[in-house]
GROMACS .gro file of C-alpha atoms in nm:
model
  211
    1UNK     CA    1  -9.628   1.286   5.115
    2UNK     CA    2  -9.744   1.363   5.467
    3UNK     CA    3 -10.046   1.174   5.599
    4UNK     CA    4 -10.157   1.283   5.948
    5UNK     CA    5 -10.108   1.013   6.209
    6UNK     CA    6 -10.394   1.139   6.423
    7UNK     CA    7 -10.604   1.446   6.487
    8UNK     CA    8 -10.403   1.733   6.634
    9UNK     CA    9 -10.608   1.719   6.955
   10UNK     CA   10 -10.442   1.386   7.025
   11UNK     CA   11 -10.081   1.505   7.007
   12UNK     CA   12  -9.861   1.747   7.196
   13UNK     CA   13  -9.868   2.084   7.022
   14UNK     CA   14  -9.648   2.373   7.126
   15UNK     CA   15  -9.811   2.711   7.165
   16UNK     CA   16  -9.696   2.963   6.909
   17UNK     CA   17  -9.496   3.156   7.169
   18UNK     CA   18  -9.317   2.840   7.285
   19UNK     CA   19  -9.244   2.733   6.929
   20UNK     CA   20  -9.121   3.080   6.831
   21UNK     CA   21  -8.884   3.095   7.127
   22UNK     CA   22  -8.726   2.768   7.015
   23UNK     CA   23  -8.719   2.877   6.651
   24UNK     CA   24  -8.510   3.184   6.732
   25UNK     CA   25  -8.230   2.971   6.873
   26UNK     CA   26  -7.946   2.838   6.653
   27UNK     CA   27  -8.030   2.517   6.467
   28UNK     CA   28  -7.787   2.255   6.332
   29UNK     CA   29  -7.976   2.199   6.004
   30UNK     CA   30  -8.019   2.555   5.875
   31UNK     CA   31  -7.919   2.916   5.934
   32UNK     CA   32  -8.164   3.089   6.165
   33UNK     CA   33  -8.047   3.421   6.018
   34UNK     CA   34  -8.183   3.306   5.680
   35UNK     CA   35  -8.494   3.109   5.776
   36UNK     CA   36  -8.796   3.142   6.004
   37UNK     CA   37  -8.932   2.793   6.080
   38UNK     CA   38  -9.191   2.760   6.356
   39UNK     CA   39  -9.178   2.509   6.513
   40UNK     CA   40  -8.817   2.437   6.421
   41UNK     CA   41  -8.869   2.064   6.367
   42UNK     CA   42  -9.078   1.851   6.135
   43UNK     CA   43  -9.404   1.773   6.309
   44UNK     CA   44  -9.776   1.719   6.251
   45UNK     CA   45  -9.830   2.095   6.236
   46UNK     CA   46  -9.646   2.407   6.123
   47UNK     CA   47  -9.712   2.772   6.195
   48UNK     CA   48  -9.455   2.947   5.972
   49UNK     CA   49  -9.189   2.868   5.715
   50UNK     CA   50  -9.007   3.130   5.514
   51UNK     CA   51  -8.701   3.337   5.448
   52UNK     CA   52  -8.587   3.646   5.632
   53UNK     CA   53  -8.565   3.989   5.473
   54UNK     CA   54  -8.654   4.355   5.507
   55UNK     CA   55  -8.946   4.342   5.264
   56UNK     CA   56  -9.132   4.011   5.302
   57UNK     CA   57  -9.443   3.888   5.125
   58UNK     CA   58  -9.673   3.682   5.345
   59UNK     CA   59  -9.817   3.399   5.136
   60UNK     CA   60 -10.128   3.226   5.271
   61UNK     CA   61 -10.204   2.870   5.166
   62UNK     CA   62 -10.452   2.625   5.315
   63UNK     CA   63 -10.233   2.391   5.520
   64UNK     CA   64  -9.869   2.281   5.535
   65UNK     CA   65  -9.726   1.984   5.346
   66UNK     CA   66  -9.370   1.849   5.361
   67UNK     CA   67  -9.157   2.162   5.316
   68UNK     CA   68  -8.876   2.259   5.555
   69UNK     CA   69  -8.580   2.500   5.539
   70UNK     CA   70  -8.353   2.425   5.242
   71UNK     CA   71  -8.608   2.166   5.128
   72UNK     CA   72  -8.898   2.357   4.978
   73UNK     CA   73  -9.176   2.169   4.802
   74UNK     CA   74  -9.297   2.280   4.454
   75UNK     CA   75  -9.567   2.506   4.598
   76UNK     CA   76  -9.325   2.699   4.818
   77UNK     CA   77  -9.065   2.720   4.542
   78UNK     CA   78  -9.330   2.880   4.322
   79UNK     CA   79  -9.435   3.115   4.603
   80UNK     CA   80  -9.075   3.223   4.654
   81UNK     CA   81  -9.020   3.290   4.282
   82UNK     CA   82  -9.335   3.498   4.254
   83UNK     CA   83  -9.249   3.697   4.568
   84UNK     CA   84  -8.906   3.783   4.431
   85UNK     CA   85  -9.039   3.872   4.085
   86UNK     CA   86  -9.284   4.116   4.245
   87UNK     CA   87  -9.011   4.311   4.423
   88UNK     CA   88  -9.005   4.140   4.763
   89UNK     CA   89  -8.677   4.020   4.909
   90UNK     CA   90  -8.827   3.729   5.106
   91UNK     CA   91  -9.140   3.525   5.155
   92UNK     CA   92  -9.315   3.392   5.465
   93UNK     CA   93  -9.547   3.096   5.416
   94UNK     CA   94  -9.847   3.088   5.644
   95UNK     CA   95 -10.154   2.867   5.624
   96UNK     CA   96 -10.522   2.906   5.700
   97UNK     CA   97 -10.495   2.592   5.914
   98UNK     CA   98 -10.175   2.462   6.072
   99UNK     CA   99 -10.223   2.085   6.046
  100UNK     CA  100  -9.966   1.926   5.815
  101UNK     CA  101 -10.125   1.713   5.541
  102UNK     CA  102 -10.018   1.683   5.179
  103UNK     CA  103 -10.369   1.589   5.067
  104UNK     CA  104 -10.635   1.831   5.191
  105UNK     CA  105 -10.878   1.538   5.208
  106UNK     CA  106 -10.669   1.409   5.499
  107UNK     CA  107 -10.725   1.720   5.710
  108UNK     CA  108 -10.920   1.671   6.028
  109UNK     CA  109 -11.295   1.707   5.990
  110UNK     CA  110 -11.338   1.933   6.292
  111UNK     CA  111 -11.127   2.236   6.374
  112UNK     CA  112 -10.897   2.210   6.674
  113UNK     CA  113 -10.986   2.543   6.830
  114UNK     CA  114 -10.669   2.563   7.037
  115UNK     CA  115 -10.448   2.501   6.734
  116UNK     CA  116 -10.646   2.758   6.536
  117UNK     CA  117 -10.607   3.021   6.808
  118UNK     CA  118 -10.231   2.964   6.820
  119UNK     CA  119 -10.218   2.983   6.441
  120UNK     CA  120 -10.390   3.322   6.451
  121UNK     CA  121 -10.122   3.439   6.696
  122UNK     CA  122  -9.865   3.331   6.437
  123UNK     CA  123 -10.044   3.537   6.170
  124UNK     CA  124 -10.051   3.843   6.394
  125UNK     CA  125  -9.680   3.798   6.458
  126UNK     CA  126  -9.602   3.784   6.086
  127UNK     CA  127  -9.797   4.103   6.029
  128UNK     CA  128  -9.601   4.271   6.309
  129UNK     CA  129  -9.264   4.197   6.147
  130UNK     CA  130  -9.365   4.268   5.787
  131UNK     CA  131  -9.361   4.646   5.790
  132UNK     CA  132  -9.609   4.929   5.822
  133UNK     CA  133  -9.841   4.799   5.548
  134UNK     CA  134  -9.793   4.422   5.551
  135UNK     CA  135  -9.834   4.260   5.208
  136UNK     CA  136 -10.046   3.944   5.224
  137UNK     CA  137 -10.093   3.716   4.924
  138UNK     CA  138 -10.415   3.513   4.934
  139UNK     CA  139 -10.316   3.184   4.772
  140UNK     CA  140 -10.539   2.912   4.914
  141UNK     CA  141 -10.722   2.817   4.595
  142UNK     CA  142 -11.051   2.628   4.576
  143UNK     CA  143 -10.911   2.388   4.836
  144UNK     CA  144 -11.084   2.608   5.092
  145UNK     CA  145 -11.401   2.420   5.007
  146UNK     CA  146 -11.261   2.098   5.154
  147UNK     CA  147 -11.363   2.189   5.509
  148UNK     CA  148 -11.641   2.415   5.634
  149UNK     CA  149 -11.426   2.566   5.909
  150UNK     CA  150 -11.164   2.703   5.668
  151UNK     CA  151 -11.371   3.000   5.553
  152UNK     CA  152 -11.425   3.097   5.918
  153UNK     CA  153 -11.048   3.088   5.967
  154UNK     CA  154 -11.003   3.324   5.671
  155UNK     CA  155 -11.268   3.556   5.811
  156UNK     CA  156 -11.075   3.586   6.137
  157UNK     CA  157 -10.751   3.639   5.947
  158UNK     CA  158 -10.912   3.922   5.752
  159UNK     CA  159 -11.012   4.091   6.077
  160UNK     CA  160 -10.661   4.055   6.217
  161UNK     CA  161 -10.519   4.186   5.892
  162UNK     CA  162 -10.749   4.489   5.892
  163UNK     CA  163 -10.630   4.587   6.240
  164UNK     CA  164 -10.270   4.564   6.122
  165UNK     CA  165 -10.327   4.764   5.803
  166UNK     CA  166 -10.257   4.465   5.579
  167UNK     CA  167 -10.280   4.498   5.202
  168UNK     CA  168 -10.414   4.185   5.035
  169UNK     CA  169 -10.320   4.053   4.692
  170UNK     CA  170 -10.386   3.756   4.468
  171UNK     CA  171 -10.189   3.616   4.173
  172UNK     CA  172 -10.338   3.462   3.863
  173UNK     CA  173 -10.707   3.441   3.772
  174UNK     CA  174 -10.972   3.405   4.039
  175UNK     CA  175 -11.194   3.099   4.021
  176UNK     CA  176 -11.559   3.118   3.921
  177UNK     CA  177 -11.648   3.137   4.291
  178UNK     CA  178 -11.386   3.405   4.348
  179UNK     CA  179 -11.124   3.189   4.520
  180UNK     CA  180 -10.766   3.313   4.477
  181UNK     CA  181 -10.535   3.097   4.265
  182UNK     CA  182 -10.303   2.843   4.427
  183UNK     CA  183  -9.930   2.923   4.368
  184UNK     CA  184  -9.853   2.596   4.193
  185UNK     CA  185  -9.841   2.619   3.811
  186UNK     CA  186  -9.832   2.999   3.809
  187UNK     CA  187  -9.557   3.156   3.598
  188UNK     CA  188  -9.271   3.293   3.806
  189UNK     CA  189  -9.335   3.647   3.681
  190UNK     CA  190  -9.709   3.644   3.759
  191UNK     CA  191  -9.798   3.990   3.893
  192UNK     CA  192  -9.979   4.045   4.220
  193UNK     CA  193 -10.317   4.215   4.198
  194UNK     CA  194 -10.537   4.369   4.471
  195UNK     CA  195 -10.765   4.121   4.648
  196UNK     CA  196 -11.083   4.244   4.817
  197UNK     CA  197 -11.122   4.012   5.116
  198UNK     CA  198 -11.447   4.176   5.227
  199UNK     CA  199 -11.612   4.116   4.891
  200UNK     CA  200 -11.471   3.764   4.878
  201UNK     CA  201 -11.604   3.667   5.220
  202UNK     CA  202 -11.946   3.810   5.139
  203UNK     CA  203 -11.980   3.581   4.838
  204UNK     CA  204 -12.176   3.259   4.882
  205UNK     CA  205 -11.878   3.069   4.740
  206UNK     CA  206 -11.677   3.145   5.052
  207UNK     CA  207 -11.928   2.959   5.269
  208UNK     CA  208 -11.905   2.586   5.219
  209UNK     CA  209 -12.011   2.270   5.397
  210UNK     CA  210 -11.841   1.933   5.416
  211UNK     CA  211 -11.988   1.662   5.202
   0.00000   0.00000   0.00000
C-alpha cells in the first residue's frame, strides 16, 4: 500500500530527462538491460516501469502503485501476461498521471501541471522506442472518473499518440460509459481489440467532475 505523503508540488521531482539519464545507468538492484524504471528508485511518483524488448506493448493505467523491477504488483503481472499472450515480447507500464498512490482516492485533487508535462514527455519517449506503429493498450478502467483532470490527460495523450502513429487497443469488455477495462482480473489470454480514442473522448462519460 502506498499512501502519498504530500502533494507532488511539495516534493522534489526529477524532470523526465533527468530521471531517464539516471535510469540508463547500471543499478545494483536489477539489470538495466532487462528493465526500464524511471526514475530508478522508489519515490512518490513514477514515469515508466517495464521490460525491454524489440516488440513492446505500452500499457496505460491511471497512476502507479507499489511495483518496481522484479517486484511487480498483481496489476502489472496481469499486464505482462496479456502482453506476452498477444505476441509482444515486453511491456512498458505508463500511467495517465504519475503520482504514486495505491488507492485512487488518495490522488491529489488538483493536477500538478509540471509533473503532468514531464509525464507527457515520458509518453512521447515510449512511443519513440516502440517501433513504427507503437501499440498502446488503454487500460485505465472507470477509475478515470476519480479526478476531473484525468480525462484531459488522456486527451493530450491521444494527440501525442496520433502524431506518433500509435495504434490503440483495449482488452476485455468496455464499461457502460465506454471506459477500457482495467488489467486486473482479466484472463491471461484476453485478446487485444481496437480502441477508438476519438470516439471515447467524445462521449460524455469521458468528461467527469470531482464529487
